[in-house]
Short mmCIF file of C-alpha atoms in Angstrom, two decimals:
data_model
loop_
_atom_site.label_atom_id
_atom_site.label_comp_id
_atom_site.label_asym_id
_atom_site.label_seq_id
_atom_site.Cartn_x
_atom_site.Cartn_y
_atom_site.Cartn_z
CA UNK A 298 -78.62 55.56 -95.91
CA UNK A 299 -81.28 57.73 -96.56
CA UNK A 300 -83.92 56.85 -99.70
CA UNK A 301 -83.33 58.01 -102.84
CA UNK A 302 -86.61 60.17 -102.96
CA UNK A 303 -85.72 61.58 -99.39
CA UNK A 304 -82.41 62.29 -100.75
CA UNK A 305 -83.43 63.86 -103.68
CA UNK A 306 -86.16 65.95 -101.70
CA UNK A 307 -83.62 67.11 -99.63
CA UNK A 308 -82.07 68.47 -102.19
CA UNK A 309 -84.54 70.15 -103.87
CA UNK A 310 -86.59 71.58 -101.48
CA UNK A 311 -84.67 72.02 -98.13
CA UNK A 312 -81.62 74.36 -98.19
CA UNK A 313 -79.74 73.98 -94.79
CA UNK A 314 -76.44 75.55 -93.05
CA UNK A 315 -74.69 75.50 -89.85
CA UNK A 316 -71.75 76.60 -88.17
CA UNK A 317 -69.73 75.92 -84.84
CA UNK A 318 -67.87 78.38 -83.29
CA UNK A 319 -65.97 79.00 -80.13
CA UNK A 320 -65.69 82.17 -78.78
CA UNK A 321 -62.77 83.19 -75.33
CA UNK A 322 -61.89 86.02 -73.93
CA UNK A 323 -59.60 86.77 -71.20
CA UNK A 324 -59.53 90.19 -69.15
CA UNK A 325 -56.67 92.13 -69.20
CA UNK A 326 -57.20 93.64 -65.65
CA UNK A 327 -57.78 92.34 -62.52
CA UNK A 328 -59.70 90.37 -62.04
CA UNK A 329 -57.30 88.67 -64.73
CA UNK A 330 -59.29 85.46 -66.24
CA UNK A 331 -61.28 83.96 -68.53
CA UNK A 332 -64.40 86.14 -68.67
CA UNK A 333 -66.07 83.94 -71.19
CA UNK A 334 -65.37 80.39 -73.34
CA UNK A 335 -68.61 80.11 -75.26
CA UNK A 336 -69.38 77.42 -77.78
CA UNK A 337 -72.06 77.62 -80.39
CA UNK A 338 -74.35 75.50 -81.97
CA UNK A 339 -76.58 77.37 -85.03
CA UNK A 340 -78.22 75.62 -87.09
CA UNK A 341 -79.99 77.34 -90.21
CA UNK A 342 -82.78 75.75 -92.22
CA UNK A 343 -84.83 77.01 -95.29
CA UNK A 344 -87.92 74.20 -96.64
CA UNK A 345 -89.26 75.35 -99.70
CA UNK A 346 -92.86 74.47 -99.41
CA UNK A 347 -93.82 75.56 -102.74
CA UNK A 348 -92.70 78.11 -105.56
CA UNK A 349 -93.78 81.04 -103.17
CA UNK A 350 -94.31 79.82 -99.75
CA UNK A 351 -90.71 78.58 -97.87
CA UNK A 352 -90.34 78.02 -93.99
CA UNK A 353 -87.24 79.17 -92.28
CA UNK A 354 -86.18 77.95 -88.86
CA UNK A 355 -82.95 79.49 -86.94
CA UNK A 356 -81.87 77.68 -83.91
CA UNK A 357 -79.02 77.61 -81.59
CA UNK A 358 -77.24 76.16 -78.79
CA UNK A 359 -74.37 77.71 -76.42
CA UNK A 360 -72.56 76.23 -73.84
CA UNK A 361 -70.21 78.90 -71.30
CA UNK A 362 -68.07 77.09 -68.74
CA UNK A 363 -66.95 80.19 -67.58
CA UNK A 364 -69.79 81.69 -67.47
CA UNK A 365 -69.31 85.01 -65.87
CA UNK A 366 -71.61 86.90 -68.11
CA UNK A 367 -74.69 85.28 -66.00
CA UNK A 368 -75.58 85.69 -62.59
CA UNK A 369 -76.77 82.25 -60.78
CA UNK A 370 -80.39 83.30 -61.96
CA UNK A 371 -82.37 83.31 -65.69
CA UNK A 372 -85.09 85.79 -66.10
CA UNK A 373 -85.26 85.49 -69.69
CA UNK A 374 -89.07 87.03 -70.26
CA UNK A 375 -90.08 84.09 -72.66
CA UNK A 376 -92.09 81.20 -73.12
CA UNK A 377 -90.34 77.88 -73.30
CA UNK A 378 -91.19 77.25 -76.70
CA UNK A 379 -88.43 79.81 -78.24
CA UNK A 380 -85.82 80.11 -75.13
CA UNK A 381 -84.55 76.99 -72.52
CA UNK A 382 -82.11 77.52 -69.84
CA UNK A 383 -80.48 74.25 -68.08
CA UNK A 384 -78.24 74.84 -65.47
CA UNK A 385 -75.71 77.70 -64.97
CA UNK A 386 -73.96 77.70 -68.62
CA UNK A 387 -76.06 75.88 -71.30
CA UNK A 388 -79.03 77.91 -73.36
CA UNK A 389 -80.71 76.99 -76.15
CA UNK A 390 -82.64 79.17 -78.08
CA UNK A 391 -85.02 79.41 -81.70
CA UNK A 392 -83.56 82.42 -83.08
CA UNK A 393 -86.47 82.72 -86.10
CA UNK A 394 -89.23 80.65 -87.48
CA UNK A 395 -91.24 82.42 -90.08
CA UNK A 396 -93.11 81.79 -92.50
CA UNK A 397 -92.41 83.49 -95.90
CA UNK A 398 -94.89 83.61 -99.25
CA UNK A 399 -93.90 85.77 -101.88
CA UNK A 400 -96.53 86.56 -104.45
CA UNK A 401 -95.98 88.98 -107.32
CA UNK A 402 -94.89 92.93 -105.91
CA UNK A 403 -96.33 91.35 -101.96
CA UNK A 404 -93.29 89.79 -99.52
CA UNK A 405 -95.40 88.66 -96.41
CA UNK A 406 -93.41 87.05 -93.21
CA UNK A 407 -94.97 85.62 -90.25
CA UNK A 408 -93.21 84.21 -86.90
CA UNK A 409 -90.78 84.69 -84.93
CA UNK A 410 -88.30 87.27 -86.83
CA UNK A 411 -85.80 90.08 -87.01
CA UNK A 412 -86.49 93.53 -89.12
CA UNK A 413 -84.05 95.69 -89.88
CA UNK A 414 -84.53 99.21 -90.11
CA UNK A 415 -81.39 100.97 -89.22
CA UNK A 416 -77.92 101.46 -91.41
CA UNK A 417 -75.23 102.85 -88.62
CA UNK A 418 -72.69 101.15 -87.23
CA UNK A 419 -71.56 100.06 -83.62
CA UNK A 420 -74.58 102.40 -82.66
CA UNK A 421 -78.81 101.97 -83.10
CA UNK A 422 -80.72 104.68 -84.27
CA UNK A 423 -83.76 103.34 -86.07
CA UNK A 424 -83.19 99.98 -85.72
CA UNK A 425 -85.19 99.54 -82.38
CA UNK A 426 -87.78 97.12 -84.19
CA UNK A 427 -86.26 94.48 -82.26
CA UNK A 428 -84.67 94.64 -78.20
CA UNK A 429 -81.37 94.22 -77.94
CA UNK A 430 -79.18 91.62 -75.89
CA UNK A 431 -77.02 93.66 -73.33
CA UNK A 432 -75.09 90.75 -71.90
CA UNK A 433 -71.65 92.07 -73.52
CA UNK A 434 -72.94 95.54 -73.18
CA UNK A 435 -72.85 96.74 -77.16
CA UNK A 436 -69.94 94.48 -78.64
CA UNK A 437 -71.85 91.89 -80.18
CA UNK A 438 -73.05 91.87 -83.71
CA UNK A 439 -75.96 93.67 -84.56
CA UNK A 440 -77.77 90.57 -85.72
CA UNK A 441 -76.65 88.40 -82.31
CA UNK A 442 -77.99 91.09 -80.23
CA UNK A 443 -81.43 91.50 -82.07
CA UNK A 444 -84.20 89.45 -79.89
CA UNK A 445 -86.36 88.37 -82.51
CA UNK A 446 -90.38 88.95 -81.58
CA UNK A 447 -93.23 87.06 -82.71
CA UNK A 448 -95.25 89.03 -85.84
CA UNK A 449 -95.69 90.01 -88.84
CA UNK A 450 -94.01 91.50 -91.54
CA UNK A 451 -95.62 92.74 -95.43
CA UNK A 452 -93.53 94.27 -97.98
CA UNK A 453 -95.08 95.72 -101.03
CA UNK A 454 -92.98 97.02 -104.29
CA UNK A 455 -94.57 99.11 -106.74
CA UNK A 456 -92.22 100.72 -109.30
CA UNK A 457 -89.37 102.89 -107.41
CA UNK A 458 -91.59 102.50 -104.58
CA UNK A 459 -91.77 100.19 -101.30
CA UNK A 460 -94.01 99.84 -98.09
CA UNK A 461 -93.13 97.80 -95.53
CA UNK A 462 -95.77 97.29 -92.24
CA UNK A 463 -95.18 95.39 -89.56
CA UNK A 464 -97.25 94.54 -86.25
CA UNK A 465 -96.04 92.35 -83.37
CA UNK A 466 -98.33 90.86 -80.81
CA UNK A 467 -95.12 89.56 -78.84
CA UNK A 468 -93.56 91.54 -76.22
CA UNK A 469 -89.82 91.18 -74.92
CA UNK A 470 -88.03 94.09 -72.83
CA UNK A 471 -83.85 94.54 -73.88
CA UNK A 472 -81.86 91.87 -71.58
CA UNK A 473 -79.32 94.14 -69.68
CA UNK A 474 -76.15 92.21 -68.11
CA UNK A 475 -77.14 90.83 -65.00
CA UNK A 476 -75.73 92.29 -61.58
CA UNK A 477 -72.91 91.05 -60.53
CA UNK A 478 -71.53 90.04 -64.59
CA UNK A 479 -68.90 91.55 -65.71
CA UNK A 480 -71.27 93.66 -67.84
CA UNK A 481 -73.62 95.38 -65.60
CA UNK A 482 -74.72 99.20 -66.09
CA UNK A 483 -73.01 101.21 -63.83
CA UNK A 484 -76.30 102.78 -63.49
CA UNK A 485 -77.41 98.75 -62.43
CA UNK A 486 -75.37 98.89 -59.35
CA UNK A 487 -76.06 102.35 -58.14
CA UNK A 488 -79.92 101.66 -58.27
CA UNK A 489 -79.22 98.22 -56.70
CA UNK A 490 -77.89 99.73 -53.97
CA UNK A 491 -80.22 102.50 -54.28
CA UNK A 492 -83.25 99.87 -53.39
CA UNK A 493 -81.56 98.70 -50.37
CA UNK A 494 -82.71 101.65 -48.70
CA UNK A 495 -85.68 101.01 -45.77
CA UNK A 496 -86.72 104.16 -47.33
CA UNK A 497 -87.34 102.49 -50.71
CA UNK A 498 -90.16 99.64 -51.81
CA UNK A 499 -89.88 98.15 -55.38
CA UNK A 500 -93.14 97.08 -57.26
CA UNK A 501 -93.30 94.43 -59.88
CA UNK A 502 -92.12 95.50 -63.47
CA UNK A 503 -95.54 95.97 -65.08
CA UNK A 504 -95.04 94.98 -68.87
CA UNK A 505 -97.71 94.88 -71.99
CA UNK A 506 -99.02 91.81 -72.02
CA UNK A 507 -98.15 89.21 -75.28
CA UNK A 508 -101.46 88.66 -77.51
CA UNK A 509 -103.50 91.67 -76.25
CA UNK A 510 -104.33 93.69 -79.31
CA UNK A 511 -104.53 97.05 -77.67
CA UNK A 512 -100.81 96.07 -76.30
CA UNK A 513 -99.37 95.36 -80.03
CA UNK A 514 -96.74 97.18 -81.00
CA UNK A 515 -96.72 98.41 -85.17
CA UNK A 516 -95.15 100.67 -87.58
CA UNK A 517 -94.28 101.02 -91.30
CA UNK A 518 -91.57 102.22 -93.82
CA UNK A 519 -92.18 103.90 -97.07
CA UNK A 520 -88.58 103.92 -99.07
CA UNK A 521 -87.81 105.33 -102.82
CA UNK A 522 -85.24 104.41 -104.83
CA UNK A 523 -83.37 106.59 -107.26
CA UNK A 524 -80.58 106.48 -109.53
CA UNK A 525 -78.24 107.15 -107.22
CA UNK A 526 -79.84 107.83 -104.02
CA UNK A 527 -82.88 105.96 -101.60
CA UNK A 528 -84.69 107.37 -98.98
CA UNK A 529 -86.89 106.52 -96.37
CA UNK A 530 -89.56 108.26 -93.90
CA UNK A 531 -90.11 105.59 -90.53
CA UNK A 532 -93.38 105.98 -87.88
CA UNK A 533 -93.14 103.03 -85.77
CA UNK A 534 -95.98 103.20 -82.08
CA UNK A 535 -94.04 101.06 -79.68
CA UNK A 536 -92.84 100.07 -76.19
CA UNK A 537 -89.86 101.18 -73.99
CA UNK A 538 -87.38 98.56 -74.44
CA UNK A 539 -86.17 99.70 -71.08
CA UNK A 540 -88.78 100.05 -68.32
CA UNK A 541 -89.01 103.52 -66.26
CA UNK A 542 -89.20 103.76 -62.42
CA UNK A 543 -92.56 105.60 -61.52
CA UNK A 544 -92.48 107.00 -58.13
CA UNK A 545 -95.10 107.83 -55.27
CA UNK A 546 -95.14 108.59 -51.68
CA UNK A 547 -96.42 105.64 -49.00
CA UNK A 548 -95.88 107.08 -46.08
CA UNK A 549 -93.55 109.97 -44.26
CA UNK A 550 -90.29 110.14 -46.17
CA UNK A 551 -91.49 106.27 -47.96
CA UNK A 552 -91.27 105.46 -51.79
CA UNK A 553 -92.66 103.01 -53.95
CA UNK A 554 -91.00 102.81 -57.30
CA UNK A 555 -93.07 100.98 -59.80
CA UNK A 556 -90.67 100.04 -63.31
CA UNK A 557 -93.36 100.55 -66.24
CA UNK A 558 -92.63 99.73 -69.98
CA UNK A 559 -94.38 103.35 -71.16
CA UNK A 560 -95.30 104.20 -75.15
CA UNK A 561 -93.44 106.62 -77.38
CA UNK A 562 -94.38 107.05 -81.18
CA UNK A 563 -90.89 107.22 -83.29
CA UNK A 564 -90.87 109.45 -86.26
CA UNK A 565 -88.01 109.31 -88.56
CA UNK A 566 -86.21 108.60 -92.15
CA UNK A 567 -83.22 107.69 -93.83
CA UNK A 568 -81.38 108.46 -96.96
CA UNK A 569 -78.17 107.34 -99.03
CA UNK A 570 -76.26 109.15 -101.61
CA UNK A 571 -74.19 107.27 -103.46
CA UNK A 572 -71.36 109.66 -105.87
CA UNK A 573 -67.66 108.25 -107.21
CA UNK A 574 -66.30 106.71 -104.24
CA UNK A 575 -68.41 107.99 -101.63
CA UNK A 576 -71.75 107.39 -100.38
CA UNK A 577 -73.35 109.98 -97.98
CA UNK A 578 -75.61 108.38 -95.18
CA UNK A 579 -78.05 109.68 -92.74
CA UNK A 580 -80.53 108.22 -90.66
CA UNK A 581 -82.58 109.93 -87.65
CA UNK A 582 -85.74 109.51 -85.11
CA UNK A 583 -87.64 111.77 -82.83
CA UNK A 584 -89.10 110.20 -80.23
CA UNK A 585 -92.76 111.66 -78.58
CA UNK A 586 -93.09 111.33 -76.00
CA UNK A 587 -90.18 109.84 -74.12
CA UNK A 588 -90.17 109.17 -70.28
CA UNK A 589 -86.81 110.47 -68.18
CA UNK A 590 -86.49 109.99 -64.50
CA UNK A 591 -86.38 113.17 -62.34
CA UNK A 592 -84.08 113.29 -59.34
CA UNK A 593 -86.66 115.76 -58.01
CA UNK A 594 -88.02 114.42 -54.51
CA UNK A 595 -91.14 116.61 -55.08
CA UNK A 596 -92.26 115.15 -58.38
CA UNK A 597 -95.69 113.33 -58.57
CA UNK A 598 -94.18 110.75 -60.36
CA UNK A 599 -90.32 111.10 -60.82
CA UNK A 600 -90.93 111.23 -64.21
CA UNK A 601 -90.22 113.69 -66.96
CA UNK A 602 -91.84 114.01 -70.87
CA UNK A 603 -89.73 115.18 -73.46
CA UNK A 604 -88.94 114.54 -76.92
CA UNK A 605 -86.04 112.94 -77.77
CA UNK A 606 -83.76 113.11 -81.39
CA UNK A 607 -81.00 110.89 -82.11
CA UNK A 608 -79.56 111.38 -85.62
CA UNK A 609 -76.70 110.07 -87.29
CA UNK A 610 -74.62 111.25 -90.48
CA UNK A 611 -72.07 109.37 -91.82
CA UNK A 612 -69.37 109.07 -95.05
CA UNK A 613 -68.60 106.04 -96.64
CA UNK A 614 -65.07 105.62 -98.44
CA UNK A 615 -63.91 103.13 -100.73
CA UNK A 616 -60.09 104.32 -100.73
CA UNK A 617 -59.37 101.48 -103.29
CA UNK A 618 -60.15 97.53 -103.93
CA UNK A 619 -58.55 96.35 -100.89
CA UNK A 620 -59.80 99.21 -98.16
CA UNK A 621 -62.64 100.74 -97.30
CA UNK A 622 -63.62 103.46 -94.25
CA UNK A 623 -66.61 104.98 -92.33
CA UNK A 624 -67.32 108.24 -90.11
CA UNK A 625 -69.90 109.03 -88.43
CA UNK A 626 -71.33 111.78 -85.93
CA UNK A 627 -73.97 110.66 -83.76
CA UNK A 628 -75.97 113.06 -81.49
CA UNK A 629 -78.84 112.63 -78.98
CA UNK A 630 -80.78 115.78 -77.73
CA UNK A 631 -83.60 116.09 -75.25
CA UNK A 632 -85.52 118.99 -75.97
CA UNK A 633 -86.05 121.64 -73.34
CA UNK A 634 -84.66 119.03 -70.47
CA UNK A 635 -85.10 120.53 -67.21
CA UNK A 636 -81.93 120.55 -63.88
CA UNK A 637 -83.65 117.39 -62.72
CA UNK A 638 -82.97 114.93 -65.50
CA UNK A 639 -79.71 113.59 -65.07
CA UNK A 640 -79.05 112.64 -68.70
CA UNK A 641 -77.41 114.96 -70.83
CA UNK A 642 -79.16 117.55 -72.87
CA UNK A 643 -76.61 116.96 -75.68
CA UNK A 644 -74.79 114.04 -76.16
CA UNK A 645 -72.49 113.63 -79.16
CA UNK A 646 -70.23 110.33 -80.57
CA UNK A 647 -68.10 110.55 -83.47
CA UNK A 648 -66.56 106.78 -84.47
CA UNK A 649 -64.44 105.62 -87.45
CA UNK A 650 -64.68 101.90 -89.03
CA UNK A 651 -61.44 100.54 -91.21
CA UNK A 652 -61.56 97.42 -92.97
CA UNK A 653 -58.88 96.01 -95.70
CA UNK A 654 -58.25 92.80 -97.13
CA UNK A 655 -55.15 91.23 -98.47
CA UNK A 656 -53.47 87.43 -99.60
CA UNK A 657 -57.11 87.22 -102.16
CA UNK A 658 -59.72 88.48 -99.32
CA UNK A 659 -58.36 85.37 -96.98
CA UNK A 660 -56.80 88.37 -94.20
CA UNK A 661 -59.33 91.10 -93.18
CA UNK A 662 -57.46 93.41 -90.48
CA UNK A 663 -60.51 95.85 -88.93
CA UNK A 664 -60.56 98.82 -86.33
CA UNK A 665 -63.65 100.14 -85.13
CA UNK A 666 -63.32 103.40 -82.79
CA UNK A 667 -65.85 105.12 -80.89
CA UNK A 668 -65.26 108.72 -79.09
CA UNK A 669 -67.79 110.05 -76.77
CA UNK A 670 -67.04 114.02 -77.17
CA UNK A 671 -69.04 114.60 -73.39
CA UNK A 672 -66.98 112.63 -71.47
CA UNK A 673 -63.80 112.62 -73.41
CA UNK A 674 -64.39 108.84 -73.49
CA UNK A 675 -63.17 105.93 -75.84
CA UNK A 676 -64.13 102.82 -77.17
CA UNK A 677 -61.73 100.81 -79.09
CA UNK A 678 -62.03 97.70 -81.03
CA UNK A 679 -59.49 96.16 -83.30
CA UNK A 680 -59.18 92.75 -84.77
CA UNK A 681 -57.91 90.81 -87.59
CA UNK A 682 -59.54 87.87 -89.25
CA UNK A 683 -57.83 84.93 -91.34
CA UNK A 684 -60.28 82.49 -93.38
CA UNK A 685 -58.23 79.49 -93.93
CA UNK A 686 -60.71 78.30 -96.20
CA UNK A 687 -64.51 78.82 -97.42
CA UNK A 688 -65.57 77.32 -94.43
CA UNK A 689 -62.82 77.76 -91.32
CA UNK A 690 -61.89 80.97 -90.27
CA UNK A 691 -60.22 82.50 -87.29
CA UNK A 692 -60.26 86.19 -85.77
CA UNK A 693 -58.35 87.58 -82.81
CA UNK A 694 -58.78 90.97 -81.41
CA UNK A 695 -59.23 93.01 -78.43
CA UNK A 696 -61.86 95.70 -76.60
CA UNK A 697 -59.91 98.66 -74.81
CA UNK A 698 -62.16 101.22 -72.96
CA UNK A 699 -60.87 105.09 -72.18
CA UNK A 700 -62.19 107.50 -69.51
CA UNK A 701 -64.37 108.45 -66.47
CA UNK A 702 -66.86 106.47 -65.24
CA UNK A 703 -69.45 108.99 -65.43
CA UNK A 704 -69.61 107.40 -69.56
CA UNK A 705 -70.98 105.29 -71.64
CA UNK A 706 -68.20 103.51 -72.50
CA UNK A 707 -65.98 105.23 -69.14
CA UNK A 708 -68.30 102.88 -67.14
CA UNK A 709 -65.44 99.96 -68.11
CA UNK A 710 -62.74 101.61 -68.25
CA UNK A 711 -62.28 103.36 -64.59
CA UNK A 712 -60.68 101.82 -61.94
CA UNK A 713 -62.17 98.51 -60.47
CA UNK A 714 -64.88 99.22 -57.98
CA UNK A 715 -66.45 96.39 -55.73
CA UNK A 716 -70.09 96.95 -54.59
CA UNK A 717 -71.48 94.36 -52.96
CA UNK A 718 -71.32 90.26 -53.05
CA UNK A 719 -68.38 90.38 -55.06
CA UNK A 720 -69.61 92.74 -57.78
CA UNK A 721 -67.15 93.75 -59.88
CA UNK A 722 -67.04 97.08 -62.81
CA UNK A 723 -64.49 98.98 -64.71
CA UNK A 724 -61.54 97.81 -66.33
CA UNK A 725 -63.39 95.51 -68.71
CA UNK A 726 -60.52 95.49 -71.65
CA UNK A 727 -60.21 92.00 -73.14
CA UNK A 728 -58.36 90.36 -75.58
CA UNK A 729 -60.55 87.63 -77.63
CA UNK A 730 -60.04 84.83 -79.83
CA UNK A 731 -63.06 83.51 -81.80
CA UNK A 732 -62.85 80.08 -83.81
CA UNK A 733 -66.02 79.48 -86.50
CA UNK A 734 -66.81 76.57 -88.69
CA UNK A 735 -69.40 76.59 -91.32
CA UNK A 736 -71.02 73.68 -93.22
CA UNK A 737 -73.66 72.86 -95.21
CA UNK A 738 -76.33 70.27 -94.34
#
């Protein structure tokens, strides 16, 4: 039994939640079985340290018996003080720690943290703040795929008005699915085998290094609000997420390829309109700068400059109190791309996002649907979720993947394709059932 003052303390100054949650899925091709049984631990705390300084901490746990979205090996890029691996199926990880003081018009936040730039759904435009987790390629949540960096964040309101900077002395690449998961880029497994060649050498990844100043990555956001509408301009100087394969001759027909994080400055913006039962979104970066690979032998470098837009408009509906829609068109360009870039000059993705509710928002059916015009390629995600009560809820759904392999999302949907050591890609359609209970501490 805890003190009275301790007690009391508790409850005015510390404001805790946590949840448990179990998470299977089982493939619906071969090979038919349980690609994943994960069970979560997070734990959320806020300490109130005064009237305008609080401390939040984010930490979780997950154990995977099945385990297939790993390889035997963890790489994860990180000190041990925010990421722990033990074995082949238990992680532990501190999501955030930050510290927040609020005074007047300033919002300063310093730690380990997520920002949020972008609006779109199932796809990232300007929301590249943060790498991304691609161990279940793009199906996780938005905010479970976010790595959270080490830095800072300062928001300042002033009328209509607000400007947001951020700067991050912390470095972490995106975490693609490991070869030989269920998840790997197709793109993974051709360059695997790729390297095998006596022809080829691989160098070490070189990365920015964490703490240097002239590494730092930093940006702002200046966004107006209106009656009706708010809009944004975005210039964020950063890293590839992704590193780049620089090439150079060693020797006769020899190659050393040297993967190098490379900098790009983002320009972009956002704006909402907001009129009866619509709002009109949009949301778009240009890229300086970008590094492609060239498939041209005779290259210096094997690499490529270009600019690079991706843009997204979209149409929110609220048909009526119990269902509400989204479309979008997303498109990618690479200006003036040359034969020997292998990406495509234009790539375009229209998607649609249903959700209703019915029995007194306890049932929330969903469908989420992504068409990649290029390739004639689909993703398709339904699922329906049932909240017994506040704090129990249950939601069982599926991921179905249409068309070539040559895709995005084609990459899991072709034919079954062993490569080597048991690899395995295509065919990736699941069925999932996902179990979550919340509580407060």
């Amino acid at each position: 039994m805890l003190p009275s003052w301790v007690h009391q303390l508790w409850q005015e100054r510390i404001d805790g939640v946590a949840f448990i949650k179990n998470e299977t899925a089982f493939r619906l091709y071969s090979p038919r079985q349980f690609s994943k049984a994960q069970n979560w631990l997070e734990i959320d705390v806020d300490i109130e340290l005064s009237d305008w300084m609080t401390l939040t901490s984010i930490g979780r746990a997950l154990i995977d018996p099945a385990n297939h979205l790993e390889s035997n090996t963890h790489d994860f890029g990180a000190g041990p003080i925010d990421r722990w691996a033990s074995g082949d199926f238990f992680q532990a990880e501190l999501r955030e720690l930050y510290l927040e003081i609020v005074q007047g018009d300033f919002d300063l936040r310093v730690g380990r943290q997520q920002v949020v730039w972008g609006e779109s759904l199932g796809l990232r435009i300007l929301d590249v703040i943060n790498p991304q987790d691609f161990r279940e390629f793009i199906l996780d949540d938005f905010i479970d795929a976010r790595i959270p960096l080490w830095g800072t964040r300062l928001d300042y309101t002033f009328g209509d008005w607000v400007f947001e900077g951020v700067w991050f002395l912390d470095f972490e690449d995106n975490r693609p699915a490991d070869l030989g998961s269920e998840w790997q880029f197709r793109e993974s497994g051709q360059l695997d085998l790729f390297l095998q060649s006596p022809a080829i050498q691989l160098a070490k990844t070189k990365k920015p290094r964490d703490g240097r100043l002239s590494d730092s990555e930093v940006g702002f956001r200046v966004t107006r609000f209106m009656r009706n509408m708010d809009v944004s301009l975005n210039y964020f100087y950063a890293w590839s997420d992704f590193p780049v394969g620089f090439r150079r001759t060693i020797g006769g027909n020899r190659f050393l390829v040297e993967p190098r994080h490379t900098r790009f400055h983002l320009l972009g913006g956002t704006f909402n309109y907001a009129f009866d039962v619509f709002v009109i979104r949009g949301e778009g970066g240009l890229k300086l700068g970008q590094h492609f690979v060239s498939t041209d032998l005779r290259d210096a470098d094997g690499i490529r400059q270009r600019e690079f837009l991706s843009y997204v408009l979209g149409l929110d509906w609220t048909v009526n109190d119990n269902l509400m829609a989204n479309f979008q068109f997303f498109q990618n360009v690479i200006f003036n791309k040359p034969s020997d870039i292998p990406d495509e000059a234009v790539n375009n993705i229209v998607s649609v996002f249903l959700r209703a509710d019915f029995i007194n928002e306890t049932l929330f059916p969903e469908l989420i649907a992504l068409y990649g015009i290029n390739f004639g390629e689909l993703l398709i995600r339904p699922q329906i979720e049932y909240q017994l009560t506040d704090y129990l809820s249950v939601t069982l759904g599926a991921d179905f993947f249409i068309g070539p392999r040559s895709g995005f999302f084609g990459q899991y949907a072709a034919p079954a394709r062993r490569l080597r050591r048991g690899y395995f890609t295509g065919r990736n359609g699941r069925v999932f059932l996902e179990v979550k209970r919340s509580f407060s501490l």
